[in-house]
């Protein structure tokens, strides 16, 4: 096999990058959950409004296609 193997330094760098990515993911997830909790009632309202609008659209399309 003519390919060169990776040195231990490359392996350690990949492990460090992986750990950094996991830590960033945890921080973003924690901050995102905190922000989402603060705006939970607004998020509920927007979700309900979206469902209502999609229901109106479905009713309109069923009436229009008769």
XYZ file of C-alpha atoms in Angstrom:
66
model
C 0.000 0.000 0.000
C 1.608 3.240 -1.099
C -0.602 5.562 0.997
C 0.981 7.145 4.022
C -0.552 6.606 7.426
C -1.640 9.485 9.575
C 0.616 10.437 12.430
C -0.547 10.511 16.018
C -0.643 14.305 15.825
C -3.391 14.159 13.182
C -5.381 11.712 15.305
C -5.114 13.958 18.353
C -6.091 17.024 16.301
C -9.226 15.256 15.065
C -10.104 14.248 18.628
C -9.645 17.820 19.856
C -11.760 19.160 16.977
C -14.463 16.619 17.813
C -14.457 17.614 21.486
C -14.637 21.307 20.560
C -17.577 20.632 18.227
C -19.426 18.710 20.946
C -18.860 21.526 23.453
C -20.095 24.136 20.971
C -23.134 21.966 20.230
C -23.900 21.698 23.969
C -23.561 25.449 24.485
C -25.753 26.269 21.476
C -28.336 23.714 22.602
C -28.410 25.078 26.155
C -28.695 28.692 25.034
C -31.289 27.760 22.416
C -33.387 25.906 24.973
C -33.208 28.845 27.362
C -34.278 31.293 24.664
C -37.034 28.951 23.481
C -38.322 28.654 27.061
C -38.525 32.440 27.331
C -40.601 32.679 24.162
C -42.642 29.487 24.610
C -46.027 31.235 24.589
C -45.133 33.158 21.421
C -43.861 29.975 19.742
C -47.129 28.232 20.710
C -49.132 31.108 19.233
C -47.195 31.087 15.956
C -47.553 27.292 15.684
C -51.299 27.481 16.312
C -51.660 30.300 13.800
C -49.762 28.304 11.175
C -52.040 25.287 11.725
C -55.109 27.529 11.479
C -53.898 29.095 8.223
C -53.075 25.681 6.730
C -56.572 24.489 7.698
C -58.151 27.495 5.981
C -56.035 26.854 2.903
C -57.080 23.187 2.787
C -60.767 24.114 3.137
C -60.459 26.745 0.400
C -58.748 24.302 -1.965
C -61.357 21.598 -1.348
C -64.178 24.068 -2.072
C -62.424 25.551 -5.108
C -61.772 22.114 -6.670
C -65.446 21.009 -6.608
